[in-house]
Amino acid sequence: MPPDGSDFFRDSGDGPPLRILTPLHSFEPGGVERIALRLHRAWRAAGVDSHLVVGRTDGAMRREFDGLRYFTLSPRWLPTASWETLWMIASLPRAIRAVRPDILFCAGNTYAIVMVAMRILLRQNCPPIICKISNDLHRHDLPRPARPFYRLWLRLQARMIDRFVALAPAMEPEIVALTGVPESRVDTIEDPALTIDRLSIAPSSSPGPGTHYLAVGRLVPQKNFSLLLKAFARARQSGDRLTILGDGAQRAKLEALAESFGIAESVTFAGHVSDPTDYMKRADIFVLSSDYEGVPAVLLEALAAGLPTVSTDCCASMRSLLANPDHGIVTPPRDAEALAAAMAAARNIRFDRPAARRLLRRFTMEQAAPAYLASMRQTSLAAARRHDA
């Protein structure tokens, strides 16, 4: 069975194949980019005229998606990593004119600034835009003086973007309230973190004594791994271990923090891995310490692996994802004491695998890939009717 689940659907829409263009900055590891690459691969396999444009070819995920067709905006001699958003805004119009897509797919709201710029630069020649909201929109982590300007930015997006996609039902009211778009312009397509064959990963045992905690994510402020280290230092018992998968700019700082807490010998920074499944099989408890998320794909993967999960209340959907107490515990964001208490309590959870499988069936590529196509066709037709009116 292919990893993108493409054997489970074929594009059956009326008329010619839909032409999609998805811009990404690079192949650097990130949940938004990984899901976008998987969707592109699934659409291509289903006969959709899907085009991928990357600002540069750097990043570990390039090997993970070896053989994927894409176009590159940056010449080899021009380094663009430090100004990738400006570079994409400057160079993407040329790709749009060349491809002439029916729809632009904004893979996450971090790319919304690029899409708004396309609407301003190309005006009536800009294709309709569908934007997946990949992160919490409330952003309580922002400084208070910045929040009014952020709210205005969300309202501007609503004027420039044709359609929004929520990754879980709980996100839809948030999108409507904060952007001001009507409900008719928001679809819910649950995050395709899994494929049908990965709804239940066969568990293995955690070697050694104690509890083995696992966390996965880029080592950036959003993920708040410093909070996790502080909580682990409080919750740790003899033989307990913590493995953190991922890499990023904060690695040296976090390693020094682990040393200062006296837990360095119990913490492993394993770096980036393309598939955390083997680590999940050997872990006992999964922990997510983020300040904000959308629907964290890695949390869904952990539930598929049968891992009791402790998570901060970092998004509108978290309490519904972990509503079953036999799946995990939700704690307030940025509260190390509460996170530590939950990590200790999670040792006693008896994980309910059948209930997890029922929950996770909604979060598969086989469900999401055709649902996106239906939403894109509706968006493209609505834009065409407005143009003809």
Short mmCIF file of C-alpha atoms in Angstrom, two decimals:
data_model
loop_
_atom_site.label_atom_id
_atom_site.label_comp_id
_atom_site.label_asym_id
_atom_site.label_seq_id
_atom_site.Cartn_x
_atom_site.Cartn_y
_atom_site.Cartn_z
CA MET A 1 0.00 0.00 0.00
CA PRO A 2 1.50 3.39 -0.98
CA PRO A 3 2.22 5.79 1.90
CA ASP A 4 -0.02 8.49 0.44
CA GLY A 5 -3.10 6.28 0.28
CA SER A 6 -3.62 7.09 -3.41
CA ASP A 7 -4.94 3.62 -4.26
CA PHE A 8 -8.10 4.48 -2.33
CA PHE A 9 -9.44 7.22 -4.61
CA ARG A 10 -9.30 8.55 -8.13
CA ASP A 11 -10.18 12.09 -9.15
CA SER A 12 -13.75 11.73 -10.35
CA GLY A 13 -14.68 15.37 -10.75
CA ASP A 14 -16.55 16.53 -13.83
CA GLY A 15 -14.63 18.38 -16.51
CA PRO A 16 -10.88 18.61 -17.02
CA PRO A 17 -8.49 17.76 -14.17
CA LEU A 18 -8.12 20.46 -11.58
CA ARG A 19 -4.79 22.29 -11.82
CA ILE A 20 -3.37 23.04 -8.36
CA LEU A 21 -0.26 25.01 -7.42
CA THR A 22 1.22 24.61 -3.93
CA PRO A 23 4.15 26.84 -2.91
CA LEU A 24 6.52 25.76 -0.10
CA HIS A 25 9.65 27.48 1.13
CA SER A 26 11.81 24.34 1.22
CA PHE A 27 12.05 20.72 2.34
CA GLU A 28 13.04 21.73 5.87
CA PRO A 29 11.17 19.53 8.40
CA GLY A 30 7.81 20.88 9.47
CA GLY A 31 4.30 19.50 9.93
CA VAL A 32 2.74 21.92 7.43
CA GLU A 33 5.26 21.06 4.76
CA ARG A 34 5.08 17.29 5.35
CA ILE A 35 1.28 17.20 5.00
CA ALA A 36 1.45 19.40 1.89
CA LEU A 37 3.99 17.07 0.28
CA ARG A 38 1.86 14.04 1.09
CA LEU A 39 -1.25 15.71 -0.36
CA HIS A 40 0.63 16.66 -3.53
CA ARG A 41 1.85 13.10 -3.93
CA ALA A 42 -1.66 11.70 -3.39
CA TRP A 43 -3.21 14.14 -5.87
CA ARG A 44 -0.61 13.35 -8.53
CA ALA A 45 -1.18 9.62 -8.07
CA ALA A 46 -4.93 10.17 -8.45
CA GLY A 47 -4.50 11.90 -11.81
CA VAL A 48 -4.78 15.49 -10.61
CA ASP A 49 -2.70 18.15 -12.36
CA SER A 50 -0.93 19.14 -9.14
CA HIS A 51 2.16 21.37 -9.23
CA LEU A 52 4.62 21.93 -6.38
CA VAL A 53 6.87 25.00 -6.26
CA VAL A 54 9.67 25.27 -3.69
CA GLY A 55 11.68 28.38 -2.95
CA ARG A 56 14.84 26.30 -2.42
CA THR A 57 15.71 22.61 -2.32
CA ASP A 58 17.34 22.55 1.14
CA GLY A 59 16.01 20.26 3.86
CA ALA A 60 15.98 16.71 5.17
CA MET A 61 12.51 15.95 3.81
CA ARG A 62 13.82 16.05 0.26
CA ARG A 63 15.22 12.53 0.82
CA GLU A 64 11.95 11.42 2.43
CA PHE A 65 10.05 12.45 -0.71
CA ASP A 66 12.62 11.30 -3.23
CA GLY A 67 11.17 11.16 -6.75
CA LEU A 68 8.56 13.87 -6.13
CA ARG A 69 8.09 16.28 -9.04
CA TYR A 70 8.55 19.97 -8.23
CA PHE A 71 9.81 23.28 -9.60
CA THR A 72 12.45 25.39 -7.85
CA LEU A 73 12.27 29.18 -7.67
CA SER A 74 15.80 29.83 -6.41
CA PRO A 75 18.91 29.42 -8.59
CA ARG A 76 21.64 27.37 -6.96
CA TRP A 77 24.00 30.34 -6.66
CA LEU A 78 21.49 32.52 -4.74
CA PRO A 79 21.06 31.82 -0.98
CA THR A 80 17.50 32.72 0.02
CA ALA A 81 16.98 30.99 3.39
CA SER A 82 17.32 34.18 5.45
CA TRP A 83 14.72 36.04 3.36
CA GLU A 84 12.63 33.15 2.01
CA THR A 85 9.24 34.86 2.39
CA LEU A 86 10.31 37.96 0.47
CA TRP A 87 11.94 35.76 -2.15
CA MET A 88 8.76 33.75 -2.64
CA ILE A 89 6.63 36.88 -2.90
CA ALA A 90 9.00 38.23 -5.55
CA SER A 91 9.37 35.05 -7.59
CA LEU A 92 6.05 33.19 -7.26
CA PRO A 93 4.09 35.39 -9.73
CA ARG A 94 6.34 34.12 -12.52
CA ALA A 95 5.50 30.51 -11.61
CA ILE A 96 1.78 31.30 -11.44
CA ARG A 97 1.86 32.83 -14.91
CA ALA A 98 3.71 29.80 -16.25
CA VAL A 99 1.51 27.12 -14.64
CA ARG A 100 -1.83 29.01 -14.88
CA PRO A 101 -3.41 27.05 -12.01
CA ASP A 102 -7.11 26.86 -11.26
CA ILE A 103 -6.39 27.17 -7.56
CA LEU A 104 -3.58 28.21 -5.21
CA PHE A 105 -3.24 25.97 -2.16
CA CYS A 106 -1.95 27.75 0.95
CA ALA A 107 -0.58 24.81 2.93
CA GLY A 108 -0.74 26.60 6.29
CA ASN A 109 -1.55 30.02 7.67
CA THR A 110 2.19 30.71 7.97
CA TYR A 111 2.05 31.08 4.17
CA ALA A 112 -0.91 33.48 4.26
CA ILE A 113 1.33 36.52 3.83
CA VAL A 114 2.54 35.09 0.51
CA MET A 115 -1.04 34.51 -0.66
CA VAL A 116 -2.19 37.97 0.32
CA ALA A 117 0.77 39.41 -1.59
CA MET A 118 -0.21 37.38 -4.68
CA ARG A 119 -3.74 38.80 -4.55
CA ILE A 120 -2.35 42.35 -4.31
CA LEU A 121 0.31 41.89 -7.01
CA LEU A 122 -1.72 39.90 -9.54
CA ARG A 123 -5.14 41.41 -8.81
CA GLN A 124 -7.78 39.92 -11.13
CA ASN A 125 -5.17 37.56 -12.59
CA CYS A 126 -4.61 35.85 -9.24
CA PRO A 127 -6.19 32.39 -9.09
CA PRO A 128 -8.63 31.68 -6.25
CA ILE A 129 -6.91 30.81 -2.98
CA ILE A 130 -7.78 28.10 -0.46
CA CYS A 131 -5.96 28.35 2.86
CA LYS A 132 -5.54 25.61 5.44
CA ILE A 133 -5.49 27.03 8.97
CA SER A 134 -2.68 25.01 10.48
CA ASN A 135 -2.21 26.85 13.79
CA ASP A 136 -4.30 28.26 16.60
CA LEU A 137 -5.57 31.74 15.64
CA HIS A 138 -5.92 33.19 19.13
CA ARG A 139 -2.13 33.31 19.61
CA HIS A 140 -2.18 34.14 23.32
CA ASP A 141 1.61 33.89 23.20
CA LEU A 142 1.83 37.24 21.37
CA PRO A 143 2.66 40.37 23.38
CA ARG A 144 -0.50 42.29 24.23
CA PRO A 145 0.46 45.39 22.20
CA ALA A 146 0.79 43.22 19.09
CA ARG A 147 -2.59 41.49 19.37
CA PRO A 148 -4.82 44.26 17.88
CA PHE A 149 -2.57 44.40 14.81
CA TYR A 150 -2.68 40.62 14.54
CA ARG A 151 -6.51 40.71 14.61
CA LEU A 152 -6.48 43.26 11.79
CA TRP A 153 -4.16 40.97 9.85
CA LEU A 154 -6.65 38.10 10.18
CA ARG A 155 -9.44 40.36 8.89
CA LEU A 156 -7.28 41.33 5.91
CA GLN A 157 -6.75 37.65 5.11
CA ALA A 158 -10.53 37.20 5.00
CA ARG A 159 -10.75 39.88 2.29
CA MET A 160 -7.99 38.36 0.17
CA ILE A 161 -8.43 34.58 0.56
CA ASP A 162 -11.39 32.81 -1.03
CA ARG A 163 -11.82 29.81 1.26
CA PHE A 164 -10.47 28.49 4.55
CA VAL A 165 -10.04 24.92 5.79
CA ALA A 166 -10.28 23.96 9.46
CA LEU A 167 -8.37 20.86 10.57
CA ALA A 168 -11.02 19.83 13.11
CA PRO A 169 -14.64 20.86 13.83
CA ALA A 170 -13.60 22.82 16.93
CA MET A 171 -11.48 25.14 14.78
CA GLU A 172 -14.32 26.29 12.51
CA PRO A 173 -16.03 28.69 14.99
CA GLU A 174 -12.62 30.15 15.81
CA ILE A 175 -11.92 30.88 12.12
CA VAL A 176 -15.35 32.47 11.61
CA ALA A 177 -15.09 34.63 14.75
CA LEU A 178 -11.54 35.88 14.27
CA THR A 179 -11.43 36.39 10.48
CA GLY A 180 -15.03 37.50 10.03
CA VAL A 181 -15.69 35.16 7.09
CA PRO A 182 -19.13 33.54 6.81
CA GLU A 183 -19.45 29.86 7.66
CA SER A 184 -20.10 29.15 3.97
CA ARG A 185 -16.45 29.97 3.23
CA VAL A 186 -15.02 27.51 5.76
CA ASP A 187 -14.72 23.75 5.28
CA THR A 188 -13.63 21.23 7.89
CA ILE A 189 -11.19 18.65 6.51
CA GLU A 190 -9.51 16.85 9.35
CA ASP A 191 -5.74 16.73 9.40
CA PRO A 192 -4.50 13.81 7.25
CA ALA A 193 -1.69 12.76 9.56
CA LEU A 194 -2.30 9.04 8.94
CA THR A 195 -3.20 6.49 6.30
CA ILE A 196 -5.69 3.68 6.85
CA ASP A 197 -2.95 1.09 7.24
CA ARG A 198 -1.41 3.12 10.10
CA LEU A 199 -4.48 3.48 12.27
CA SER A 200 -3.10 0.94 14.69
CA ILE A 201 0.65 0.49 15.02
CA ALA A 202 1.68 -2.77 16.68
CA PRO A 203 3.26 -1.84 20.03
CA SER A 204 6.55 -3.12 21.34
CA SER A 205 7.99 -2.83 24.81
CA SER A 206 9.98 0.00 26.35
CA PRO A 207 13.41 -1.43 27.21
CA GLY A 208 14.90 -0.81 30.63
CA PRO A 209 13.45 0.31 33.95
CA GLY A 210 11.42 3.45 34.56
CA THR A 211 9.12 5.40 32.24
CA HIS A 212 10.24 6.41 28.76
CA TYR A 213 8.77 9.78 27.70
CA LEU A 214 8.85 10.89 24.06
CA ALA A 215 8.44 14.33 22.45
CA VAL A 216 8.67 15.26 18.78
CA GLY A 217 8.98 18.66 17.10
CA ARG A 218 11.24 21.38 15.78
CA LEU A 219 13.41 22.91 18.48
CA VAL A 220 11.81 26.35 18.23
CA PRO A 221 10.05 28.59 20.80
CA GLN A 222 6.54 27.58 19.68
CA LYS A 223 7.12 23.99 20.90
CA ASN A 224 8.28 25.20 24.36
CA PHE A 225 10.65 22.31 25.05
CA SER A 226 12.09 24.33 27.93
CA LEU A 227 8.74 23.83 29.67
CA LEU A 228 8.99 20.09 28.99
CA LEU A 229 12.49 19.88 30.46
CA LYS A 230 11.40 21.75 33.57
CA ALA A 231 8.38 19.44 33.98
CA PHE A 232 10.46 16.31 33.40
CA ALA A 233 12.94 17.47 36.04
CA ARG A 234 10.05 17.66 38.53
CA ALA A 235 8.29 14.43 37.52
CA ARG A 236 11.33 12.22 37.00
CA GLN A 237 11.69 9.06 39.02
CA SER A 238 14.58 6.60 39.09
CA GLY A 239 15.14 5.10 35.64
CA ASP A 240 12.89 7.58 33.80
CA ARG A 241 14.09 8.85 30.42
CA LEU A 242 13.05 11.54 27.95
CA THR A 243 13.78 11.39 24.20
CA ILE A 244 13.25 14.49 22.07
CA LEU A 245 13.10 14.03 18.29
CA GLY A 246 13.72 17.09 16.16
CA ASP A 247 16.28 19.76 15.48
CA GLY A 248 16.40 23.51 15.33
CA ALA A 249 17.95 26.74 16.47
CA GLN A 250 17.27 26.13 20.17
CA ARG A 251 19.13 22.82 20.45
CA ALA A 252 22.25 24.16 22.21
CA LYS A 253 20.12 26.23 24.58
CA LEU A 254 17.94 23.24 25.48
CA GLU A 255 20.93 20.96 26.01
CA ALA A 256 22.40 23.54 28.37
CA LEU A 257 19.06 23.81 30.17
CA ALA A 258 18.92 20.03 30.67
CA GLU A 259 22.44 20.22 32.13
CA SER A 260 21.43 23.01 34.51
CA PHE A 261 18.42 21.00 35.74
CA GLY A 262 20.67 17.99 36.44
CA ILE A 263 18.77 15.76 34.00
CA ALA A 264 21.20 15.68 31.05
CA GLU A 265 22.04 12.01 31.60
CA SER A 266 18.30 11.14 31.35
CA VAL A 267 17.52 13.25 28.23
CA THR A 268 18.39 12.28 24.66
CA PHE A 269 18.26 14.82 21.84
CA ALA A 270 18.00 12.39 18.91
CA GLY A 271 17.74 14.96 16.10
CA HIS A 272 15.42 14.87 13.11
CA VAL A 273 13.94 11.55 11.97
CA SER A 274 11.65 11.16 8.98
CA ASP A 275 9.41 8.59 10.71
CA PRO A 276 9.11 8.50 14.52
CA THR A 277 7.22 5.17 14.54
CA ASP A 278 10.09 3.06 15.89
CA TYR A 279 10.67 5.53 18.72
CA MET A 280 6.95 5.54 19.52
CA LYS A 281 6.94 1.76 19.73
CA ARG A 282 9.65 1.91 22.39
CA ALA A 283 8.12 4.76 24.41
CA ASP A 284 5.60 4.68 27.25
CA ILE A 285 4.14 8.20 27.20
CA PHE A 286 4.04 10.95 24.58
CA VAL A 287 4.28 14.60 25.70
CA LEU A 288 3.38 17.75 23.75
CA SER A 289 4.41 21.02 25.43
CA SER A 290 3.59 23.58 22.70
CA ASP A 291 2.31 27.10 23.30
CA TYR A 292 0.08 26.85 20.20
CA GLU A 293 -0.77 24.33 17.47
CA GLY A 294 -3.50 23.55 14.97
CA VAL A 295 -4.16 19.81 15.05
CA PRO A 296 -0.73 18.32 15.86
CA ALA A 297 -0.09 15.48 13.41
CA VAL A 298 2.49 13.96 15.72
CA LEU A 299 -0.10 13.64 18.50
CA LEU A 300 -2.35 11.67 16.13
CA GLU A 301 0.60 9.43 15.26
CA ALA A 302 1.24 8.87 18.97
CA LEU A 303 -2.39 7.84 19.54
CA ALA A 304 -2.13 5.45 16.59
CA ALA A 305 0.89 3.92 18.28
CA GLY A 306 -1.12 3.40 21.48
CA LEU A 307 0.77 5.96 23.54
CA PRO A 308 -0.93 7.68 26.48
CA THR A 309 -0.50 11.37 25.76
CA VAL A 310 0.02 14.46 27.91
CA SER A 311 -0.51 17.76 26.11
CA THR A 312 -0.83 21.43 26.86
CA ASP A 313 -4.16 22.96 25.88
CA CYS A 314 -2.48 24.51 22.85
CA CYS A 315 -5.35 24.54 20.33
CA ALA A 316 -9.13 24.60 20.04
CA SER A 317 -9.26 20.91 19.16
CA MET A 318 -7.06 19.48 21.93
CA ARG A 319 -9.77 18.75 24.49
CA SER A 320 -11.82 16.88 21.88
CA LEU A 321 -8.78 14.90 20.73
CA LEU A 322 -8.02 13.83 24.31
CA ALA A 323 -11.61 13.75 25.57
CA ASN A 324 -11.21 10.09 26.50
CA PRO A 325 -9.29 9.92 29.83
CA ASP A 326 -7.95 6.55 28.67
CA HIS A 327 -6.05 8.40 25.92
CA GLY A 328 -4.40 11.23 27.82
CA ILE A 329 -4.43 14.37 29.91
CA VAL A 330 -4.66 18.05 28.91
CA THR A 331 -2.91 20.71 30.99
CA PRO A 332 -2.86 24.53 30.88
CA PRO A 333 -0.20 26.02 28.56
CA ARG A 334 3.09 27.20 30.08
CA ASP A 335 2.38 25.55 33.46
CA ALA A 336 5.37 23.36 34.35
CA GLU A 337 3.88 22.14 37.63
CA ALA A 338 0.64 20.98 35.97
CA LEU A 339 2.57 19.34 33.13
CA ALA A 340 4.81 17.49 35.59
CA ALA A 341 1.78 16.25 37.58
CA ALA A 342 0.12 15.01 34.38
CA MET A 343 3.31 13.24 33.25
CA ALA A 344 3.37 11.38 36.56
CA ALA A 345 -0.35 10.56 36.44
CA ALA A 346 -0.12 9.27 32.85
CA ARG A 347 1.87 6.27 34.11
CA ASN A 348 -1.44 4.83 35.34
CA ILE A 349 -3.40 5.22 32.07
CA ARG A 350 -4.62 1.99 30.48
CA PHE A 351 -4.76 3.02 26.84
CA ASP A 352 -8.03 2.32 24.98
CA ARG A 353 -6.82 1.21 21.53
CA PRO A 354 -10.25 0.41 19.96
CA ALA A 355 -11.56 3.87 20.87
CA ALA A 356 -8.39 5.45 19.46
CA ARG A 357 -8.89 3.65 16.14
CA ARG A 358 -12.46 4.94 15.93
CA LEU A 359 -11.28 8.50 16.59
CA LEU A 360 -8.38 8.37 14.14
CA ARG A 361 -10.35 7.11 11.12
CA ARG A 362 -11.29 10.74 10.48
CA PHE A 363 -7.65 11.84 10.21
CA THR A 364 -6.49 9.89 7.14
CA MET A 365 -5.15 10.85 3.74
CA GLU A 366 -7.82 8.66 2.13
CA GLN A 367 -10.46 10.95 3.64
CA ALA A 368 -8.70 14.28 3.18
CA ALA A 369 -7.19 14.20 -0.32
CA PRO A 370 -10.52 13.91 -2.19
CA ALA A 371 -12.21 16.27 0.28
CA TYR A 372 -9.68 18.97 -0.59
CA LEU A 373 -10.37 18.45 -4.29
CA ALA A 374 -14.11 18.90 -3.74
CA SER A 375 -13.49 22.11 -1.79
CA MET A 376 -11.10 23.39 -4.44
CA ARG A 377 -13.62 22.75 -7.24
CA GLN A 378 -16.30 24.61 -5.32
CA THR A 379 -13.90 27.51 -4.73
CA SER A 380 -12.82 27.61 -8.39
CA LEU A 381 -16.44 27.55 -9.65
CA ALA A 382 -17.49 30.29 -7.23
CA ALA A 383 -14.58 32.48 -8.40
CA ALA A 384 -15.51 31.86 -12.04
CA ARG A 385 -19.13 32.87 -11.39
CA ARG A 386 -17.98 36.11 -9.72
CA HIS A 387 -15.69 36.83 -12.67
CA ASP A 388 -18.52 36.29 -15.19
CA ALA A 389 -21.07 38.34 -13.24
#
